[in-house]
Tab-separated table of C-alpha atoms in Angstrom:
chain	number	residue	atom	x	y	z
I	29	MET	CA	-0.007	0.002	0.004
I	30	LYS	CA	1.213	3.474	-0.892
I	31	LYS	CA	0.452	4.985	2.518
I	32	ILE	CA	2.508	2.407	4.356
I	33	ALA	CA	5.463	2.853	2.062
I	34	LEU	CA	5.289	6.562	2.651
I	35	ALA	CA	5.046	6.029	6.420
I	36	GLY	CA	8.111	3.813	6.190
I	37	ALA	CA	9.977	6.548	4.399
I	38	ILE	CA	9.107	8.994	7.147
I	39	VAL	CA	10.426	6.620	9.841
I	40	GLY	CA	13.670	6.307	7.964
I	41	LEU	CA	13.936	10.051	7.789
I	42	GLY	CA	12.990	10.376	11.455
I	43	LEU	CA	15.845	8.111	12.456
I	44	LEU	CA	18.385	10.017	10.449
I	45	VAL	CA	17.410	13.384	11.804
I	46	ALA	CA	17.059	12.154	15.364
I	47	CYS	CA	20.807	12.465	16.022
I	48	GLN	CA	20.555	16.218	15.954
I	49	PRO	CA	18.997	18.403	18.678
I	50	ALA	CA	15.597	17.386	17.476
I	51	ALA	CA	13.244	19.689	19.238
I	52	GLN	CA	14.725	22.732	17.496
I	53	LYS	CA	15.165	20.993	14.149
I	54	ALA	CA	11.509	19.985	14.035
I	55	GLU	CA	10.451	23.615	13.772
I	56	ALA	CA	12.808	24.389	10.932
I	57	GLN	CA	11.723	21.384	8.899
I	58	LYS	CA	8.022	21.875	9.447
I	59	PRO	CA	6.443	21.969	6.034
I	60	LYS	CA	4.036	24.766	5.153
I	61	LYS	CA	0.931	22.590	4.981
I	62	LYS	CA	-0.994	21.711	8.077
I	63	LEU	CA	0.274	18.484	9.607
I	64	THR	CA	-2.123	15.630	10.186
I	65	ALA	CA	-2.523	14.235	13.682
I	66	TYR	CA	-0.487	11.222	12.609
I	67	GLU	CA	2.341	13.305	11.217
I	68	LYS	CA	2.439	15.270	14.423
I	69	PHE	CA	2.651	12.069	16.434
I	70	ARG	CA	5.498	10.738	14.299
I	71	ILE	CA	7.521	13.879	14.695
I	72	ALA	CA	6.909	13.905	18.432
I	73	PHE	CA	7.649	10.214	18.874
I	74	TYR	CA	10.553	9.627	16.471
I	75	GLN	CA	12.114	12.881	15.348
I	76	ASN	CA	12.044	14.601	18.699
I	77	GLN	CA	13.548	11.664	20.507
I	78	ASP	CA	17.063	12.710	21.530
I	79	LYS	CA	20.047	10.452	21.170
I	80	TRP	CA	20.216	9.837	24.899
I	81	GLN	CA	16.670	8.539	24.917
I	82	ARG	CA	17.574	6.395	21.981
I	83	TYR	CA	20.451	4.872	23.919
I	84	CYS	CA	18.035	4.008	26.734
I	85	SER	CA	15.434	2.455	24.402
I	86	ASN	CA	16.621	-1.114	24.869
I	87	GLU	CA	15.180	-4.164	26.571
I	88	ALA	CA	16.782	-3.354	29.927
I	89	GLN	CA	16.121	0.424	29.641
I	90	VAL	CA	19.657	1.227	30.807
I	91	VAL	CA	22.848	2.592	29.213
I	92	PRO	CA	23.770	-0.057	26.623
I	93	LYS	CA	27.154	-1.721	26.198
I	94	GLY	CA	29.511	0.394	24.138
I	95	ILE	CA	28.238	3.681	25.575
I	96	SER	CA	30.280	5.082	28.418
I	97	VAL	CA	28.203	5.880	31.473
I	98	GLU	CA	30.754	8.506	32.501
I	99	GLU	CA	30.580	10.219	29.107
I	100	PHE	CA	26.797	10.101	29.263
I	101	LYS	CA	26.740	11.749	32.676
I	102	LYS	CA	29.261	14.359	31.580
I	103	ALA	CA	27.212	15.279	28.551
I	104	MET	CA	24.126	15.600	30.755
I	105	LEU	CA	25.919	17.725	33.336
I	106	ALA	CA	26.907	20.087	30.543
I	107	THR	CA	23.256	20.797	29.737
I	108	ILE	CA	22.433	22.176	33.180
I	109	LYS	CA	21.611	25.862	33.344
I	110	PHE	CA	21.301	27.799	36.581
I	111	PRO	CA	18.907	30.626	37.502
I	112	PRO	CA	20.184	34.238	37.287
I	113	GLY	CA	22.801	34.845	39.976
I	114	GLY	CA	23.195	31.104	40.499
I	115	LYS	CA	20.608	31.114	43.242
I	116	VAL	CA	19.548	27.464	43.550
I	117	MET	CA	17.128	28.004	46.427
I	118	GLY	CA	13.966	30.021	45.730
I	119	ASP	CA	10.593	30.296	47.431
I	120	TRP	CA	9.498	27.041	49.069
I	121	LYS	CA	5.819	27.916	48.965
I	122	ARG	CA	5.870	28.295	45.213
I	123	GLY	CA	7.972	25.153	45.085
I	124	GLU	CA	5.309	23.259	47.013
I	125	LYS	CA	2.711	23.997	44.310
I	126	LEU	CA	5.061	22.880	41.580
I	127	PHE	CA	6.042	19.743	43.454
I	128	GLY	CA	2.369	18.867	43.867
I	129	ASP	CA	-0.348	21.264	44.910
I	130	PRO	CA	-1.748	20.255	48.287
I	131	LYS	CA	-5.026	21.948	47.298
I	132	LYS	CA	-5.263	19.458	44.471
I	133	GLY	CA	-4.322	16.462	46.600
I	134	GLY	CA	-0.717	16.777	45.513
I	135	ARG	CA	-1.389	16.821	41.770
I	136	SER	CA	0.531	18.961	39.331
I	137	ARG	CA	1.211	18.688	35.646
I	138	ARG	CA	4.453	20.589	36.245
I	139	GLY	CA	6.699	18.807	38.692
I	140	ASN	CA	4.294	15.970	39.401
I	141	CYS	CA	6.809	14.668	41.950
I	142	TYR	CA	4.135	12.837	44.019
I	143	ALA	CA	3.499	10.506	41.094
I	144	CYS	CA	6.853	8.912	42.009
I	145	HIS	CA	7.914	10.210	45.440
I	146	CYS	CA	6.347	10.610	48.809
I	147	GLY	CA	7.145	13.849	50.638
I	148	ASP	CA	4.729	15.908	52.723
I	149	PRO	CA	3.144	13.318	55.051
I	150	GLN	CA	-0.228	15.019	54.485
I	151	ILE	CA	-0.165	13.884	50.884
I	152	ILE	CA	-0.994	10.211	50.974
I	153	ALA	CA	-1.540	9.782	47.241
I	154	CYS	CA	2.134	9.347	46.476
I	155	GLY	CA	3.970	6.785	44.374
I	156	ASN	CA	6.938	4.561	45.298
I	157	ILE	CA	8.877	4.704	42.053
I	158	GLY	CA	11.569	6.976	43.444
I	159	PRO	CA	12.809	7.074	47.059
I	160	SER	CA	10.688	8.870	49.655
I	161	LEU	CA	11.744	12.480	50.018
I	162	ARG	CA	10.422	12.874	53.561
I	163	GLY	CA	12.957	14.698	55.698
I	164	TYR	CA	15.128	15.258	52.625
I	165	GLY	CA	16.419	18.612	53.923
I	166	LYS	CA	17.937	16.932	56.986
I	167	LYS	CA	20.150	14.609	54.975
I	168	GLY	CA	22.816	17.198	54.397
I	169	VAL	CA	22.677	17.109	50.593
I	170	ASP	CA	24.140	20.214	48.951
I	171	PRO	CA	21.160	22.165	47.487
I	172	LYS	CA	23.151	22.642	44.287
I	173	GLN	CA	23.285	18.885	43.845
I	174	THR	CA	19.524	18.698	44.365
I	175	TYR	CA	19.082	21.444	41.790
I	176	MET	CA	21.157	19.619	39.241
I	177	ARG	CA	19.391	16.354	39.915
I	178	ILE	CA	15.993	17.873	39.183
I	179	TYR	CA	17.283	19.806	36.182
I	180	ASN	CA	18.794	16.727	34.613
I	181	SER	CA	18.381	13.509	36.581
I	182	TRP	CA	20.294	11.613	33.876
I	183	ALA	CA	23.485	13.420	34.889
I	184	PHE	CA	23.352	11.192	37.987
I	185	VAL	CA	21.395	8.091	36.928
I	186	PRO	CA	21.400	7.835	33.122
I	187	CYS	CA	18.153	6.397	31.702
I	188	SER	CA	16.460	6.827	35.095
I	189	ALA	CA	12.661	6.739	35.292
I	190	MET	CA	12.956	10.296	36.615
I	191	PRO	CA	12.488	12.733	33.748
I	192	ARG	CA	14.996	15.457	32.930
I	193	LEU	CA	12.649	18.204	33.857
I	194	GLY	CA	14.887	21.231	33.264
I	195	TYR	CA	16.465	19.782	30.148
I	196	TRP	CA	13.093	19.481	28.380
I	197	GLY	CA	11.821	22.776	29.755
I	198	VAL	CA	9.024	21.199	31.770
I	199	LEU	CA	10.353	23.349	34.627
I	200	LYS	CA	12.200	26.664	34.298
I	201	PRO	CA	15.429	27.194	36.290
I	202	GLU	CA	13.618	29.549	38.744
I	203	GLU	CA	10.902	26.946	39.247
I	204	ILE	CA	13.437	24.237	39.988
I	205	ALA	CA	15.045	26.573	42.546
I	206	ASP	CA	11.643	26.952	44.188
I	207	ILE	CA	11.326	23.178	44.392
I	208	VAL	CA	14.830	22.909	45.827
I	209	ALA	CA	13.742	25.336	48.550
I	210	PHE	CA	10.690	23.169	49.210
I	211	LEU	CA	12.997	20.180	49.623
I	212	HIS	CA	15.622	21.911	51.822
I	213	SER	CA	13.833	24.627	53.804
I	214	PRO	CA	13.376	23.786	57.509
I	215	GLU	CA	9.857	25.321	57.328
I	216	SER	CA	8.790	23.039	54.501
I	217	PRO	CA	6.290	20.297	55.477
I	218	ILE	CA	8.736	17.867	53.870
I	219	ASN	CA	11.104	18.460	56.781
I	220	LYS	CA	8.623	18.882	59.621
A	8	MET	CA	-33.047	0.442	18.546
A	9	LYS	CA	-35.485	-2.211	19.599
A	10	LYS	CA	-35.247	-1.809	23.308
A	11	LYS	CA	-37.356	-4.803	24.240
A	12	GLY	CA	-35.359	-7.178	22.123
A	13	LEU	CA	-32.244	-5.707	23.646
A	14	LEU	CA	-33.383	-6.387	27.146
A	15	VAL	CA	-34.176	-10.042	26.470
A	16	LEU	CA	-30.864	-10.512	24.745
A	17	GLY	CA	-29.210	-8.812	27.685
A	18	VAL	CA	-30.495	-11.422	30.063
A	19	ILE	CA	-29.276	-14.228	27.878
A	20	ALA	CA	-25.931	-12.551	27.394
A	21	GLY	CA	-25.593	-12.323	31.166
A	22	GLY	CA	-25.236	-16.056	31.173
A	23	ALA	CA	-23.287	-16.452	27.955
A	24	VAL	CA	-20.771	-13.628	28.294
A	25	ALA	CA	-18.534	-14.342	31.200
A	26	GLY	CA	-16.704	-11.071	31.587
A	27	THR	CA	-13.589	-10.950	33.598
A	28	LEU	CA	-12.229	-9.212	36.656
A	29	ALA	CA	-8.834	-7.609	36.507
A	30	VAL	CA	-9.297	-6.185	39.964
A	31	ALA	CA	-9.679	-7.916	43.298
A	32	LYS	CA	-13.371	-8.085	44.253
A	33	GLU	CA	-12.811	-6.295	47.565
A	34	LYS	CA	-11.490	-3.256	45.747
A	35	LEU	CA	-14.662	-2.752	43.734
A	36	PRO	CA	-17.159	-0.074	44.674
A	37	GLU	CA	-20.145	-1.376	46.632
A	38	HIS	CA	-22.767	-0.963	43.912
A	39	LEU	CA	-20.599	-2.821	41.426
A	40	ARG	CA	-20.001	-5.710	43.779
A	41	GLU	CA	-23.747	-6.061	44.257
A	42	LEU	CA	-24.367	-6.002	40.524
A	43	LEU	CA	-21.743	-8.653	39.942
A	44	GLU	CA	-23.192	-10.840	42.647
A	45	LEU	CA	-26.484	-10.688	40.770
A	46	GLY	CA	-24.652	-11.874	37.664
A	47	MET	CA	-24.767	-8.495	35.984
A	48	HIS	CA	-21.703	-6.923	34.443
A	49	PRO	CA	-21.835	-3.249	33.430
A	50	GLY	CA	-19.974	-4.088	30.194
A	51	HIS	CA	-22.842	-6.281	28.948
A	52	VAL	CA	-24.796	-3.219	27.920
A	53	PHE	CA	-22.110	-2.618	25.300
A	54	VAL	CA	-22.194	-6.158	24.051
A	55	ASP	CA	-25.966	-5.819	23.635
A	56	GLU	CA	-25.647	-2.497	21.889
A	57	GLY	CA	-23.001	-3.965	19.573
A	58	ARG	CA	-25.206	-6.954	18.759
A	59	ASP	CA	-27.976	-4.580	17.879
A	60	TYR	CA	-25.772	-2.553	15.518
A	61	TYR	CA	-24.428	-5.770	14.049
A	62	HIS	CA	-27.857	-6.923	12.973
A	63	ASN	CA	-29.733	-3.672	12.429
A	64	LEU	CA	-27.350	-0.942	11.402
A	65	LYS	CA	-27.676	-0.705	7.601
A	66	GLY	CA	-25.023	0.831	5.421
A	67	PRO	CA	-25.993	3.131	2.497
A	68	ASN	CA	-25.986	-0.011	0.305
A	69	GLY	CA	-28.484	-1.757	2.595
A	70	LYS	CA	-26.033	-4.278	3.993
A	71	THR	CA	-25.563	-5.088	7.634
A	72	CYS	CA	-22.675	-6.911	9.269
A	73	ALA	CA	-24.877	-10.000	9.405
A	74	THR	CA	-25.265	-9.949	5.618
A	75	CYS	CA	-21.651	-11.128	5.295
A	76	HIS	CA	-20.701	-12.494	8.679
A	77	GLY	CA	-23.884	-14.394	9.520
A	78	GLN	CA	-26.708	-14.248	12.025
A	79	ASP	CA	-25.394	-13.745	15.565
A	80	GLY	CA	-21.879	-13.341	14.225
A	81	ALA	CA	-21.748	-17.004	13.234
A	82	LYS	CA	-18.733	-16.517	10.991
A	83	LEU	CA	-16.828	-14.285	13.362
A	84	VAL	CA	-16.624	-16.778	16.191
A	85	GLY	CA	-12.958	-17.079	17.118
A	86	ALA	CA	-11.876	-14.214	14.841
A	87	TYR	CA	-10.871	-11.914	17.694
A	88	ALA	CA	-8.553	-14.543	19.155
A	89	LYS	CA	-6.359	-14.187	16.017
A	90	MET	CA	-6.456	-10.411	15.738
A	91	PRO	CA	-4.601	-8.204	15.001
A	92	ARG	CA	-3.672	-9.915	11.735
A	93	TYR	CA	-2.946	-9.247	8.089
A	94	TYR	CA	-5.935	-8.873	5.772
A	95	LYS	CA	-5.480	-9.310	2.075
A	96	ASP	CA	-8.481	-7.209	1.080
A	97	ILE	CA	-7.029	-4.116	2.739
A	98	ASP	CA	-3.366	-5.197	2.430
A	99	ALA	CA	-2.676	-4.230	6.019
A	100	VAL	CA	-2.483	-5.541	9.539
A	101	ALA	CA	-5.639	-4.495	11.310
A	102	ASP	CA	-6.868	-4.592	14.880
A	103	ILE	CA	-10.563	-4.878	15.680
A	104	ASP	CA	-11.176	-1.093	15.612
A	105	LEU	CA	-9.662	-0.672	12.148
A	106	ARG	CA	-11.067	-3.884	10.696
A	107	ILE	CA	-14.647	-2.933	11.451
A	108	TYR	CA	-14.123	0.598	10.106
A	109	LYS	CA	-12.730	-0.889	6.915
A	110	CYS	CA	-15.709	-3.200	6.554
A	111	MET	CA	-18.064	-0.308	6.932
A	112	THR	CA	-16.327	1.885	4.375
A	113	LYS	CA	-15.378	-0.852	1.923
A	114	TYR	CA	-18.404	-3.097	2.092
A	115	MET	CA	-21.364	-1.233	3.525
A	116	GLY	CA	-21.229	1.919	1.396
A	117	PHE	CA	-20.094	4.402	4.045
A	118	ASP	CA	-17.778	7.012	2.513
A	119	PRO	CA	-14.179	6.698	3.736
A	120	LYS	CA	-13.746	10.439	3.061
A	121	ASP	CA	-16.773	11.367	5.176
A	122	LYS	CA	-15.276	12.860	8.350
A	123	LYS	CA	-18.663	12.999	10.036
A	124	PHE	CA	-19.141	9.277	9.575
A	125	LYS	CA	-15.652	8.555	10.861
A	126	LYS	CA	-16.362	10.572	13.941
A	127	LYS	CA	-19.683	8.790	14.440
A	128	TYR	CA	-17.929	5.473	14.009
A	129	LEU	CA	-15.171	6.302	16.498
A	130	LYS	CA	-17.545	7.748	19.069
A	131	THR	CA	-20.637	5.598	18.724
A	132	TYR	CA	-20.343	2.376	16.771
A	133	ARG	CA	-16.753	1.349	17.359
A	134	VAL	CA	-16.677	0.281	20.981
A	135	PRO	CA	-20.003	-1.616	21.106
A	136	LEU	CA	-19.259	-3.426	17.805
A	137	ALA	CA	-15.717	-4.277	18.873
A	138	THR	CA	-16.890	-5.520	22.266
A	139	TYR	CA	-19.615	-7.630	20.687
A	140	VAL	CA	-17.280	-9.153	18.111
A	141	ALA	CA	-14.631	-9.806	20.806
A	142	SER	CA	-17.214	-11.498	23.024
A	143	LEU	CA	-17.825	-14.007	20.217
A	144	SER	CA	-14.408	-15.469	21.052
A	145	ASN	CA	-15.044	-15.850	24.774
A	146	GLY	CA	-13.615	-19.014	26.232
A	147	MET	CA	-11.112	-19.379	23.371
A	148	LYS	CA	-7.380	-19.081	23.615
A	149	ILE	CA	-5.564	-16.128	22.113
A	150	ASP	CA	-3.703	-17.396	19.076
A	151	VAL	CA	-1.979	-14.599	17.234
A	152	LYS	CA	0.474	-15.684	14.555
A	153	ILE	CA	3.325	-13.732	13.080
A	154	GLN	CA	3.619	-15.113	9.565
A	155	HIS	CA	2.908	-12.667	6.770
A	156	PRO	CA	5.775	-10.268	6.075
A	157	LYS	CA	3.558	-7.356	7.112
A	158	GLU	CA	2.794	-9.116	10.378
A	159	LYS	CA	6.510	-9.578	10.962
A	160	GLU	CA	7.150	-5.939	10.162
A	161	MET	CA	4.383	-4.807	12.507
A	162	TYR	CA	5.550	-7.134	15.252
A	163	GLU	CA	9.048	-5.681	15.073
A	164	LEU	CA	7.660	-2.168	15.088
A	165	GLY	CA	5.499	-3.045	18.076
A	166	LYS	CA	8.468	-4.336	19.967
A	167	LYS	CA	10.355	-1.200	19.126
A	168	VAL	CA	7.492	1.022	20.250
A	169	TRP	CA	7.293	-0.947	23.495
A	170	PHE	CA	10.887	-0.017	24.425
A	171	THR	CA	11.053	3.489	22.914
A	172	ARG	CA	11.754	6.267	25.407
A	173	ALA	CA	10.269	9.514	24.207
A	174	GLY	CA	8.680	12.791	25.193
A	175	ALA	CA	9.470	15.272	27.923
A	176	ARG	CA	8.765	12.575	30.495
A	177	GLU	CA	11.118	10.071	28.904
A	178	PHE	CA	8.601	7.246	29.226
A	179	SER	CA	8.246	3.992	27.319
A	180	CYS	CA	5.697	1.254	27.678
A	181	ALA	CA	8.513	-0.934	29.042
A	182	MET	CA	9.500	1.617	31.648
A	183	CYS	CA	6.076	1.671	33.294
A	184	HIS	CA	4.988	-1.874	32.515
A	185	MET	CA	8.224	-3.853	32.946
A	186	VAL	CA	10.918	-1.965	34.861
A	187	LEU	CA	8.401	-0.372	37.251
A	188	ALA	CA	5.768	-3.137	37.204
A	189	GLY	CA	4.507	-3.848	40.684
A	190	ARG	CA	5.258	-0.315	41.833
A	191	ARG	CA	2.774	2.489	42.341
A	192	ILE	CA	2.531	5.595	40.202
A	193	ARG	CA	0.720	7.849	42.657
A	194	LEU	CA	-1.844	5.329	43.899
A	195	GLN	CA	-2.132	3.261	40.755
A	196	GLY	CA	-0.375	-0.080	40.664
A	197	LEU	CA	1.515	-0.722	37.438
A	198	PRO	CA	0.670	-4.065	35.822
A	199	ASN	CA	2.798	-5.976	33.346
A	200	PRO	CA	0.335	-6.678	30.554
A	201	VAL	CA	2.923	-8.741	28.619
A	202	LYS	CA	3.764	-11.096	31.414
A	203	ALA	CA	0.223	-11.253	32.789
A	204	LYS	CA	-1.356	-11.987	29.360
A	205	SER	CA	-3.891	-9.350	30.277
A	206	TYR	CA	-4.991	-8.801	26.720
A	207	ASN	CA	-7.523	-11.527	27.455
A	208	HIS	CA	-9.798	-9.049	29.330
A	209	TRP	CA	-9.870	-6.360	26.662
A	210	PRO	CA	-12.163	-4.601	25.657
A	211	ALA	CA	-12.774	-3.714	29.297
A	212	TYR	CA	-15.264	-1.688	31.238
A	213	ARG	CA	-13.544	0.959	33.378
A	214	PHE	CA	-15.714	1.476	36.417
A	215	GLY	CA	-13.646	4.456	37.549
A	216	SER	CA	-14.824	6.506	34.599
A	217	ASP	CA	-17.879	4.458	33.564
A	218	LYS	CA	-16.477	3.784	30.107
A	219	MET	CA	-15.971	0.845	27.860
A	220	TRP	CA	-12.523	0.818	26.237
A	221	THR	CA	-10.939	-1.185	23.479
A	222	MET	CA	-7.181	-1.782	23.565
A	223	GLU	CA	-6.752	1.166	21.210
A	224	ASP	CA	-8.330	3.431	23.786
A	225	ARG	CA	-6.099	1.965	26.470
A	226	VAL	CA	-2.845	2.282	24.552
A	227	ARG	CA	-3.564	5.734	23.151
A	228	THR	CA	-4.377	7.007	26.625
A	229	CYS	CA	-1.150	5.598	28.042
A	230	PHE	CA	0.684	7.881	25.572
A	231	ARG	CA	-0.637	10.911	27.401
A	232	ALA	CA	1.898	10.240	30.170
A	233	TYR	CA	4.830	10.755	27.769
A	234	PHE	CA	4.316	14.517	27.330
A	235	LEU	CA	5.041	14.230	23.611
A	236	PHE	CA	5.514	17.569	21.876
A	237	LEU	CA	5.982	18.928	18.420
A	238	ASN	CA	8.357	21.889	18.829
A	239	LYS	CA	9.080	22.464	22.502
A	240	TRP	CA	7.197	21.075	25.444
A	241	ASP	CA	4.317	23.362	26.413
A	242	GLU	CA	1.334	21.809	28.121
A	243	LYS	CA	-1.143	24.326	26.692
A	244	LYS	CA	0.220	24.935	23.222
A	245	ASP	CA	2.341	22.006	22.151
A	246	TRP	CA	1.171	18.766	23.692
A	247	VAL	CA	0.789	15.875	21.272
A	248	LYS	CA	-1.454	14.006	23.675
A	249	THR	CA	-2.046	10.731	21.836
A	250	PRO	CA	-1.494	9.114	18.484
A	251	PRO	CA	-4.663	9.186	16.376
A	252	PHE	CA	-6.934	6.175	16.053
A	253	PHE	CA	-5.574	3.432	13.789
A	254	ALA	CA	-2.023	4.743	14.080
A	255	LYS	CA	0.381	2.095	12.879
A	256	GLU	CA	2.366	2.269	16.117
A	257	VAL	CA	-0.752	1.580	18.196
A	258	ILE	CA	-1.772	-1.460	16.151
A	259	ALA	CA	1.843	-2.662	16.180
A	260	VAL	CA	2.160	-2.524	19.944
A	261	GLU	CA	-1.207	-4.244	20.230
A	262	LEU	CA	0.111	-7.031	18.038
A	263	TYR	CA	3.250	-7.261	20.192
A	264	MET	CA	1.237	-7.487	23.422
A	265	LYS	CA	-1.400	-9.819	22.105
A	266	HIS	CA	1.185	-12.193	20.742
A	267	ALA	CA	2.704	-12.238	24.235
A	268	SER	CA	-0.768	-13.117	25.535
A	269	ASN	CA	-1.064	-16.202	23.319
A	270	GLY	CA	-2.680	-19.034	25.258
A	271	GLY	CA	-4.610	-16.637	27.519
A	272	VAL	CA	-8.335	-17.432	27.565
A	273	ILE	CA	-10.506	-14.591	26.262
A	274	GLU	CA	-13.047	-13.282	28.756
A	275	VAL	CA	-14.625	-10.023	27.710
A	276	PRO	CA	-15.792	-7.559	28.618
A	277	GLY	CA	-13.167	-7.188	31.324
A	278	LEU	CA	-13.511	-4.983	34.330
A	279	VAL	CA	-10.722	-2.560	35.264
A	280	ARG	CA	-10.335	0.570	37.309
């Protein structure tokens, strides 16, 4: 069938282009005509996949043989941007909303941290995919490390289930700083 | 619709259509538990509705499904156990949702270019018809074969889709359903549909949202978690929420999962959260 052959050709193209910083490239290549829902999906799913995600797309979902874990981490570290003035701790109350709004039972499309982590003991609808972050501020972690971890978790654990939230722009640097404050501030319910 | 006929059929179906529980009985809401104890399954309404469409919904050329596939789906018994599969007449691998749509546009006179009809199919006819046709294979073992070159190609694609990490949340089917299986995402336990052969209870009635879903609905909805985007992630302006219906990738991953469910005994409609 013609359609399928065409679709195949698009996959091929998608794979070739995927090696480049795809999110930006997609814009440039966007043809003038309106994309169909399927074309949009293909761009989002294939073309916008970055090469690090491609490395992790194997049966074990980890860094595959032949790719250096150290190089991977180094490349991820290099992507991390800090807020103006390098201030990695912001406003914990704003951070709380981004982490998971208590008024919405801890939901948030932004950080959505409760999907995977427990934290504020008042929020019982919390997942156990990542470690519990209760009392996180008392563990003596350098807030800068926490910042980097949220900005690009793959700089620490490549291919982790934890998304690279700053890297993809799900959270802005200032917003990550607010979340860091929520994790570290002694007033935060996380540390009470 | 002939309501009276439907009701009678409903009672009979209650006995014939087993329906399956993917959830522990204790976790069901009270009213559902009572219904089930009376032998009533909320998904049966959809089977009945599908049966009614099957016999009474006429295409522009006057044909019904029964014209070709027999009274009470006689010639479709066991078909769902082997789907998705390759069909020569459309030269493609189709799942139940696509196969029925193709029958309606190719053989019943509905216009494949008619967007209104497509919408009506997707919203109204698809789920009941798919559920009814699936229920005709109840009690049989899933037996999907990967033989035709297009089936092989789709199977490989499905496997690839299963492991592909993508989107601003870096998810893949395998991440949630293999690596994290058994864990909780918020309060929802993550099943492993490949290992558990859980294709056997789809289409399933979701009591949490009072909806009947085919596997296409299930898979497409799982894609929402990925945060796929076109240019740069933006929840309001640039969220590619799901692949469209009949997307090759969706049918491919269905084929991959259903093949893994081979041997599982079909019991639909299922019952899930």
